[in-house]
Tab-separated table of C-alpha atoms and ligand atoms in Angstrom:
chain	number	residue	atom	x	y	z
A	281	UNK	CA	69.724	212.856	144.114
A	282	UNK	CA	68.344	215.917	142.343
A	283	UNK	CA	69.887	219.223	143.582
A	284	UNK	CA	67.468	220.671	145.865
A	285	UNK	CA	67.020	223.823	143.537
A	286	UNK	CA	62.463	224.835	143.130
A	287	UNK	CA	60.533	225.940	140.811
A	288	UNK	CA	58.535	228.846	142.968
A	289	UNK	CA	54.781	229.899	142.846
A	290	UNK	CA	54.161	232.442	140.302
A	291	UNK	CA	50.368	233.947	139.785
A	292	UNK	CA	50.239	234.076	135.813
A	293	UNK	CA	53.690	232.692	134.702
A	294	UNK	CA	53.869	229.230	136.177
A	295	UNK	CA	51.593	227.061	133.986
A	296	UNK	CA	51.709	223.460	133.872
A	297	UNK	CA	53.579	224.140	130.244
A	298	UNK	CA	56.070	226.306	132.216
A	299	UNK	CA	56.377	224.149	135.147
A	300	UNK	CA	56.707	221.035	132.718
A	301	UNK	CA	59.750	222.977	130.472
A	302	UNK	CA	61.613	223.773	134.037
A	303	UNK	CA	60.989	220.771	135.302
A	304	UNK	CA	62.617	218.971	132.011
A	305	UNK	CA	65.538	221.623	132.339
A	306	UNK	CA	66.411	220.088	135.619
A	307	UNK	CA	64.126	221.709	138.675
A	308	UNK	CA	63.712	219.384	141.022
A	309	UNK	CA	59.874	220.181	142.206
A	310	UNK	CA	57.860	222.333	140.462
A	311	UNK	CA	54.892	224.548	142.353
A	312	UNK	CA	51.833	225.292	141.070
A	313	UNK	CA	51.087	229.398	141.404
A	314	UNK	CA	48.877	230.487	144.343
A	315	UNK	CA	44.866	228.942	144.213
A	316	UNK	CA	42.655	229.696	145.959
A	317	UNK	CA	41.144	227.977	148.723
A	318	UNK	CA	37.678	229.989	148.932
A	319	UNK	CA	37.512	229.277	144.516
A	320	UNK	CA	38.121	225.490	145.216
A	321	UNK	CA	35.660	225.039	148.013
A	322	UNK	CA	33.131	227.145	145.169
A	323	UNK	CA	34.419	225.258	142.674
A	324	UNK	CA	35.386	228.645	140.323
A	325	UNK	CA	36.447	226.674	136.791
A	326	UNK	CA	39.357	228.959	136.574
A	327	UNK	CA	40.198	227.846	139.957
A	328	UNK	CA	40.197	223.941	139.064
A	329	UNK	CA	42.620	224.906	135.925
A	330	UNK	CA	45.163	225.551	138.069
A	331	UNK	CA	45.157	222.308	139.599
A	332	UNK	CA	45.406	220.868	135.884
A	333	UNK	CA	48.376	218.520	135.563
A	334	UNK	CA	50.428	215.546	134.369
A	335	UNK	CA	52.574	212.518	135.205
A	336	UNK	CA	55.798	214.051	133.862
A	337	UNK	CA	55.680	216.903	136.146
A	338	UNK	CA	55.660	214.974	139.298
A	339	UNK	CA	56.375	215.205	141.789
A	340	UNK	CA	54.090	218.613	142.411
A	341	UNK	CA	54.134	221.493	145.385
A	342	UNK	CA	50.250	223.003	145.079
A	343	UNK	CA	50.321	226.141	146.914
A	344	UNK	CA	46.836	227.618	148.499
A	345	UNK	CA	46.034	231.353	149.682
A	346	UNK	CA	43.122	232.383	152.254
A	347	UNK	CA	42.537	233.602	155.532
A	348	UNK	CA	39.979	231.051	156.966
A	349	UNK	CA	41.277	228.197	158.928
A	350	UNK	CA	38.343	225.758	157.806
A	351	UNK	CA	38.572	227.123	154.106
A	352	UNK	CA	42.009	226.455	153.929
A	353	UNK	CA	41.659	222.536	155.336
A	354	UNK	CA	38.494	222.147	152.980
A	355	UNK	CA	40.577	222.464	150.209
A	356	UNK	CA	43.575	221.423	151.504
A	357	UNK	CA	41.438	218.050	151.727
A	358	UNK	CA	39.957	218.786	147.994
A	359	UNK	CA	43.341	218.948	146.527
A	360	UNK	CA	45.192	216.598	148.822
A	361	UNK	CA	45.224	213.324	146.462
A	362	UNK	CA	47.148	215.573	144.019
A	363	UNK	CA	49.392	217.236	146.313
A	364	UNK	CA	53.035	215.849	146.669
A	365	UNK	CA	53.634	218.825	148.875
A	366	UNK	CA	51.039	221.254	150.030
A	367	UNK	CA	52.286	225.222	150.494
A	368	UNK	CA	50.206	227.769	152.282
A	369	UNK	CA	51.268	231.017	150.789
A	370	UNK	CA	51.618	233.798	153.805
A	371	UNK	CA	54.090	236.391	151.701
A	372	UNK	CA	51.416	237.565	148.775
A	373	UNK	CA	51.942	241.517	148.869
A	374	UNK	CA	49.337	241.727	145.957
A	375	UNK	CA	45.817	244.494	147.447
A	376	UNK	CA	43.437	242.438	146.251
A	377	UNK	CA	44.829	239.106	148.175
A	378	UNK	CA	46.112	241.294	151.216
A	379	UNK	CA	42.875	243.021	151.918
A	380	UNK	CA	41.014	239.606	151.524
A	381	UNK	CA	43.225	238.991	154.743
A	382	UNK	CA	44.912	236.604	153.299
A	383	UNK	CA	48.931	236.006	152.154
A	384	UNK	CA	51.411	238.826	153.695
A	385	UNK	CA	47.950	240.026	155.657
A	386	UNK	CA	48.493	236.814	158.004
A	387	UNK	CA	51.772	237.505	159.190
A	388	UNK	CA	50.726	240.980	160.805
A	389	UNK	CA	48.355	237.852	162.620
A	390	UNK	CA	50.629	234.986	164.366
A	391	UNK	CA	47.227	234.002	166.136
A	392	UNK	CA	45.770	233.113	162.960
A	393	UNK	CA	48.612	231.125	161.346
A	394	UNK	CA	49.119	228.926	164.189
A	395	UNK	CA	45.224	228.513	163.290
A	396	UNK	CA	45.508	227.644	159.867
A	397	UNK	CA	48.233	225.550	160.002
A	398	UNK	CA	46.735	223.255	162.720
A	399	UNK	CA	44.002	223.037	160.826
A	400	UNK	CA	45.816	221.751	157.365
A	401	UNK	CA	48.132	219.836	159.281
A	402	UNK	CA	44.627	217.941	160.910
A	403	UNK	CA	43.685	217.070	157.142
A	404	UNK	CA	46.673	216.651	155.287
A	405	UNK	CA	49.404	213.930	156.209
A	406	UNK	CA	52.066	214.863	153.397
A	407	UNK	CA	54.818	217.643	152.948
A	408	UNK	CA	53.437	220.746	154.159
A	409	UNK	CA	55.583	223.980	154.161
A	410	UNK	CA	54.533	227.941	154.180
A	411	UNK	CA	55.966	230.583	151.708
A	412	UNK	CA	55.982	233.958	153.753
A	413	UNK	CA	57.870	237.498	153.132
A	414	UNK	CA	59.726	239.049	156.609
A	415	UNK	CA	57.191	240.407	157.987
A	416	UNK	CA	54.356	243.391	157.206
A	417	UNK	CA	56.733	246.553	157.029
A	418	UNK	CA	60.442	246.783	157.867
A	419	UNK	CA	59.372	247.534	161.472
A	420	UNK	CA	57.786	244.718	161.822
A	421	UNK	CA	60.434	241.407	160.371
A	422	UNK	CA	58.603	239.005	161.976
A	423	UNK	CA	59.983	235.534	160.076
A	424	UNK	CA	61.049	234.367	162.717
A	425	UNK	CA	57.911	234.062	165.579
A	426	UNK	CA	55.993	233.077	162.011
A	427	UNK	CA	58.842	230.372	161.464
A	428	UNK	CA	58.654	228.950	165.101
A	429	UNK	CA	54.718	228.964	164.968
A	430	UNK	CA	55.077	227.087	161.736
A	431	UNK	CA	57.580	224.490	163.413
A	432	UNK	CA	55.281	224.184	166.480
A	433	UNK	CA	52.150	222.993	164.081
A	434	UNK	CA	54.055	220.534	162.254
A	435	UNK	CA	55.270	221.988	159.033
A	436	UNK	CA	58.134	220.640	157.134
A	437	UNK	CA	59.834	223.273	155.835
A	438	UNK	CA	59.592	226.969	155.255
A	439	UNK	CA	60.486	229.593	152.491
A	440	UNK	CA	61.381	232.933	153.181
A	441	UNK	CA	61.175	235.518	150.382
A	442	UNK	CA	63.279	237.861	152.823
A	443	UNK	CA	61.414	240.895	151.662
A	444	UNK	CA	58.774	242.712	153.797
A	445	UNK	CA	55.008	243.190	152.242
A	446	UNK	CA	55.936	246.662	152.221
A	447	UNK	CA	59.117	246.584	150.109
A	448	UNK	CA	56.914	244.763	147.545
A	449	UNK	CA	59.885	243.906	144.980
A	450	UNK	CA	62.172	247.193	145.514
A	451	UNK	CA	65.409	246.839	146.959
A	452	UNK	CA	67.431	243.747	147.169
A	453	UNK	CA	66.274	240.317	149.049
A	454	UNK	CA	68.602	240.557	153.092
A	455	UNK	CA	69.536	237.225	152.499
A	456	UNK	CA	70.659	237.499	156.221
A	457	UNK	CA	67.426	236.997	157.396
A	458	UNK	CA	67.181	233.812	155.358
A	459	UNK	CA	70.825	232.861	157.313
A	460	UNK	CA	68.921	233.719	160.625
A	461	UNK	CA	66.116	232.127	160.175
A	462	UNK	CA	67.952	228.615	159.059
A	463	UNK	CA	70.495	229.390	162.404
A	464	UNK	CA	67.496	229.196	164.512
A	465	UNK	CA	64.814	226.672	163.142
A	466	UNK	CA	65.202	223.126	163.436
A	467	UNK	CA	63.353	222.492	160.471
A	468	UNK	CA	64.423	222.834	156.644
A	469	UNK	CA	64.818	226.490	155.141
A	470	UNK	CA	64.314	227.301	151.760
A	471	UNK	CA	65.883	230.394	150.171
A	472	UNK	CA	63.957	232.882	147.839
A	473	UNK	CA	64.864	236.476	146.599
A	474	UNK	CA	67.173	237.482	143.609
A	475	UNK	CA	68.381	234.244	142.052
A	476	UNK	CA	69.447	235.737	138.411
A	477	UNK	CA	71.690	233.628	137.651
A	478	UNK	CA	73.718	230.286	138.502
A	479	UNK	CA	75.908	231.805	140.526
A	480	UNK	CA	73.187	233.540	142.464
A	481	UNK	CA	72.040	229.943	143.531
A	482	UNK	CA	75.494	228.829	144.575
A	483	UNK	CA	76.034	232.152	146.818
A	484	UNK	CA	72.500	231.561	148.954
A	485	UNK	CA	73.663	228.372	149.804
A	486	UNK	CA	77.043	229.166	150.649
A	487	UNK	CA	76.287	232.237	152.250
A	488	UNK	CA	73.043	231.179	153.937
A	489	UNK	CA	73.380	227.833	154.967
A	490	UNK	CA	69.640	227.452	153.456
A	491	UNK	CA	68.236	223.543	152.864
A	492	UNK	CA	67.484	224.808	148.979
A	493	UNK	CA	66.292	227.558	146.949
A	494	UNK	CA	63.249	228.578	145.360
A	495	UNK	CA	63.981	230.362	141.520
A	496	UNK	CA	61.317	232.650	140.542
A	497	UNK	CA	62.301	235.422	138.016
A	498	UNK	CA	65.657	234.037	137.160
A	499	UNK	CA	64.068	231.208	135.632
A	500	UNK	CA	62.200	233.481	132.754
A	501	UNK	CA	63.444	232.665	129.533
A	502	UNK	CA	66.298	230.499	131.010
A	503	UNK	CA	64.821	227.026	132.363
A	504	UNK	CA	68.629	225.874	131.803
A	505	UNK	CA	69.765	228.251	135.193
A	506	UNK	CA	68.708	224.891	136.663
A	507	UNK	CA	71.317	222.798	135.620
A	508	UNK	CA	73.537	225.352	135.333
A	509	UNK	CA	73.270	225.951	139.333
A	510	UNK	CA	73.272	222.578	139.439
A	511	UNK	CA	76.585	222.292	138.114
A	512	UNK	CA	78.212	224.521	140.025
A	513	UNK	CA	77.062	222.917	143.474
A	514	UNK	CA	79.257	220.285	142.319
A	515	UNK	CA	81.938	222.330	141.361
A	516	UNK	CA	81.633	221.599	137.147
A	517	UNK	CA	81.482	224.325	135.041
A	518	UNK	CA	78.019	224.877	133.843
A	519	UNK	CA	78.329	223.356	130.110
A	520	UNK	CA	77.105	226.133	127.145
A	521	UNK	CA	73.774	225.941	125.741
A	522	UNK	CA	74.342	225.286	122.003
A	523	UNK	CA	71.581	226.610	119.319
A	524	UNK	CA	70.310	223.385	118.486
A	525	UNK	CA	69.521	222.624	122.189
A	526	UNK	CA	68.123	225.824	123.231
A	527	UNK	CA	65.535	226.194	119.847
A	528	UNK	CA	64.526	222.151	120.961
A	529	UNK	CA	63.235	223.742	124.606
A	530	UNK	CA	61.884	226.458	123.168
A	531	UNK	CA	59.567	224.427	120.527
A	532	UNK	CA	58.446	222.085	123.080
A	533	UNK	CA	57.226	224.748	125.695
A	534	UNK	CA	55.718	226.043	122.219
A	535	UNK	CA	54.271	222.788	121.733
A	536	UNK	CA	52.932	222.474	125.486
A	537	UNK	CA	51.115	225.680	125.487
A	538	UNK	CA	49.452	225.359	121.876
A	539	UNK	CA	47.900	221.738	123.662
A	540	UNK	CA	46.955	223.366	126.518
A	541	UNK	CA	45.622	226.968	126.190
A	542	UNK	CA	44.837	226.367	122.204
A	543	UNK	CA	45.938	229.048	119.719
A	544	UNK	CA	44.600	232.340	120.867
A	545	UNK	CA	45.680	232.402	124.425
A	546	UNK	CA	49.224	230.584	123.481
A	547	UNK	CA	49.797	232.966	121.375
A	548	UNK	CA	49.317	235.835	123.287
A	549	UNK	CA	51.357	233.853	126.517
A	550	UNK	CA	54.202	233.293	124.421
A	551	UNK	CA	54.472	236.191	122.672
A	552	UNK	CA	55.736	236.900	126.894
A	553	UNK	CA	58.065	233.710	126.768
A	554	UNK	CA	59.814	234.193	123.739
A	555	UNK	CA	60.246	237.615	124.706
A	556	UNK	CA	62.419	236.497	127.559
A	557	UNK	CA	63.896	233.849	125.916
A	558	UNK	CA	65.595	236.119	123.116
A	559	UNK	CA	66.988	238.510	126.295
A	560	UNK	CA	70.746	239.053	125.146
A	561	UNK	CA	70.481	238.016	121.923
A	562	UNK	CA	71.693	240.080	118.674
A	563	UNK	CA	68.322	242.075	117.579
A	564	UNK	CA	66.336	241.029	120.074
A	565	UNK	CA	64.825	244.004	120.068
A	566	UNK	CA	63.791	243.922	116.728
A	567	UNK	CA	62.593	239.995	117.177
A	568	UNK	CA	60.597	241.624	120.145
A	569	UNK	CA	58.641	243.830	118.102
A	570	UNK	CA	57.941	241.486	115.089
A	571	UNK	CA	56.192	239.042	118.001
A	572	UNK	CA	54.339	242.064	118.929
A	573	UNK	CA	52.362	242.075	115.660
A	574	UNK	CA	51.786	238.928	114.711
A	575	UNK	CA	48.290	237.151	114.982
A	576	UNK	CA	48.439	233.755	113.933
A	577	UNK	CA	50.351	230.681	115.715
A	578	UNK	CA	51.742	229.501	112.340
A	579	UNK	CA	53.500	232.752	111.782
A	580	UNK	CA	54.653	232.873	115.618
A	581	UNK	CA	56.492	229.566	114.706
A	582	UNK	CA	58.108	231.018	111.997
A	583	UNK	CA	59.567	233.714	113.203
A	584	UNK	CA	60.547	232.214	116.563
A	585	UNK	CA	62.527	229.336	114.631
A	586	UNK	CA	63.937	231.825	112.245
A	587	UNK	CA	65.278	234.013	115.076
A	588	UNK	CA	66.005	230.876	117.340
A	589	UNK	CA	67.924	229.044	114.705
A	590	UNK	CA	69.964	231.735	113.403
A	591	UNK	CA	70.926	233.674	116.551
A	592	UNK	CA	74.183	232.544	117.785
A	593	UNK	CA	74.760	229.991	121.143
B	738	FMN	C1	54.960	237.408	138.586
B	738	FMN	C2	55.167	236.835	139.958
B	738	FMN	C3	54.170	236.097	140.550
B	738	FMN	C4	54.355	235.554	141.826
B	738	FMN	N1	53.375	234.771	142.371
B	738	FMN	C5	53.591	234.160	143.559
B	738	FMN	C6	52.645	233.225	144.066
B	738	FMN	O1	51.623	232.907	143.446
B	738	FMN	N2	52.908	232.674	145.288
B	738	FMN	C7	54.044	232.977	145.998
B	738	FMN	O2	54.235	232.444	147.093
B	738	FMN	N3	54.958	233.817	145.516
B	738	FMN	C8	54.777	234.398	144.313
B	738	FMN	N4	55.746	235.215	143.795
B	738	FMN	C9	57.004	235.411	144.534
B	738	FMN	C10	58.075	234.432	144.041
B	738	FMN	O3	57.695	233.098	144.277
B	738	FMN	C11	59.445	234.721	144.689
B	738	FMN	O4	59.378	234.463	146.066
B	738	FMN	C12	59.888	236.154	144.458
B	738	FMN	O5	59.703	236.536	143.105
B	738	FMN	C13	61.358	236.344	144.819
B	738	FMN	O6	62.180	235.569	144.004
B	738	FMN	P1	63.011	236.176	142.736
B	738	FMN	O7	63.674	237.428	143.209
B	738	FMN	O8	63.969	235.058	142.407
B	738	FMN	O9	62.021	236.480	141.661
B	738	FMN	C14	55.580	235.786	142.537
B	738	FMN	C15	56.569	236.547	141.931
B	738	FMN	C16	56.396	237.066	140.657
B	738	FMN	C17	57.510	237.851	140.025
């Protein structure tokens, strides 16, 4: 079996071209990034891009945001064919979501979870887990009344990004609250918060006890942390990434963009993902400001297999 190690949710980074290169590098279920239910139930284009995806991806995690109980099981029925797993985001620190009332603005309202979770769980039979932060402010870590309300409605699992809304990203993830929270819940836990590297995955489970862990930012630029962590929950030594192997991911996420966005928008994406990709390589900082100027996808190519190819493993 797969190691349990997830691709998380990611508003504008996880793709389906992103999602498929992690997903080839070894993750073992990929999320789409937060959609909303209120865009779905209007139909908003942009919204239905999201949900854009493709056999080789499977199995996928679709993750929804809202505050309305019957919004949230309209689309949750809408999107529910597609949905190997079905995530209900209640951690989005983001204004423009929170002041909607919806993501990290729920959990200051355990009333209206238990509300929207009954409802999905009425409409949708499969996997269905939440994604929340610890609570609305540091003086009010409420993960665990959220996780037990959660529990009570029939969800499957739950992640816990153990940061409050207020901490936004600043300070470091209490990854004791994740060890709490899986202490006390009878249902899977699944760890989020400051998994840089490999070894970062193999110390939340070992310290926390959690069911498996969600890689956000760690995974920029290094879709190989996957089987890297994977290798060192079974006690192997994560195996280098030679040159050749690393330039053949690279070009294919290339590839998988270009067919999906089309030049213009690829190129401006990737201009990101090769940025991250070249992080602690020899001029790197110089590759980083050729990408910066260049307008055309052929030259991108170029100069990403010229820097690629000659920078060492
Ligand atoms: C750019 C960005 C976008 C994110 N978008 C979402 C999202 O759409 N839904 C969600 O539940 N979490 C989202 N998150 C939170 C991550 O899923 C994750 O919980 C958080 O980044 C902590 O993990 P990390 O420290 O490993 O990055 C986002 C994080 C980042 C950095």
């Amino acid at each position: 079996m797969a190691a349990p190690l997830l691709l998380a949710p990611m508003a504008g980074i996880s793709s389906l071209p992103f999602r498929r290169t992690m997903k080839e590098c070894g993750a073992a279920l990929v999320f789409t990034e937060m959609i909303s239910a209120n865009g779905l139930i209007r139909d908003g284009r942009k919204t239905v891009e999201l949900l854009r995806s493709c056999a080789d991806e499977k199995p996928l995690a679709i993750q929804l945001f809202g505050d309305d109980p019957q919004v949230l099981a309209a689309a949750a029925q809408l999107v529910g064919d597609q949905a190997d797993l079905l995530d209900i985001n209640l951690g989005c620190p983001v204004k423009k979501v929170v002041r909607a009332g919806a993501g990290s603005a729920l959990l200051r309202n355990p009333q209206r979870v238990g509300q929207i979770l009954a409802a999905v769980r009425r409409v949708f039979a499969g996997p269905l887990t939440i994604k929340i932060r610890s609570g609305w402010d540091q003086t009010h870590l409420n993960y665990m009344e959220i996780g037990q309300i959660a529990r009570e409605e029939g969800v499957n699992a739950i992640c816990l990004h153990p940061r409050s809304r207020s901490q936004n990203f600043g300070g470091t993830a209490n990854w004791q609250q994740i060890a709490e929270l899986k202490a006390r819940l009878d249902i899977p836990v699944i760890g989020s918060g400051d998994l840089f590297h490999a070894a970062d995955v193999l110390r939340m489970f070992t310290t926390t006890g959690c069911d498996a862990v969600m890689i956000a930012r760690g995974a920029y630029g290094n879709p190989w942390i996957f089987e890297q962590a994977a290798a060192l929950l079974q006690q192997q030594v994560p195996a280098p990434i030679s040159t050749e192997q690393r330039w053949s991911v690279i070009r294919q996420h290339l590839r998988w963009h270009l067919a999906e966005f089309g030049e213009h928008k690829a190129l401006i994406e990737m201009r990101k993902h090769l940025s991250w990709y070249a992080k602690g390589l020899p001029t790197a900082t110089q590759f980083r400001g050729r990408l910066h100027d260049i307008t055309s996808w052929p030259t991108l190519l170029d100069e990403a297999q010229n820097f690629f190819c000659s920078s060492p493993a």
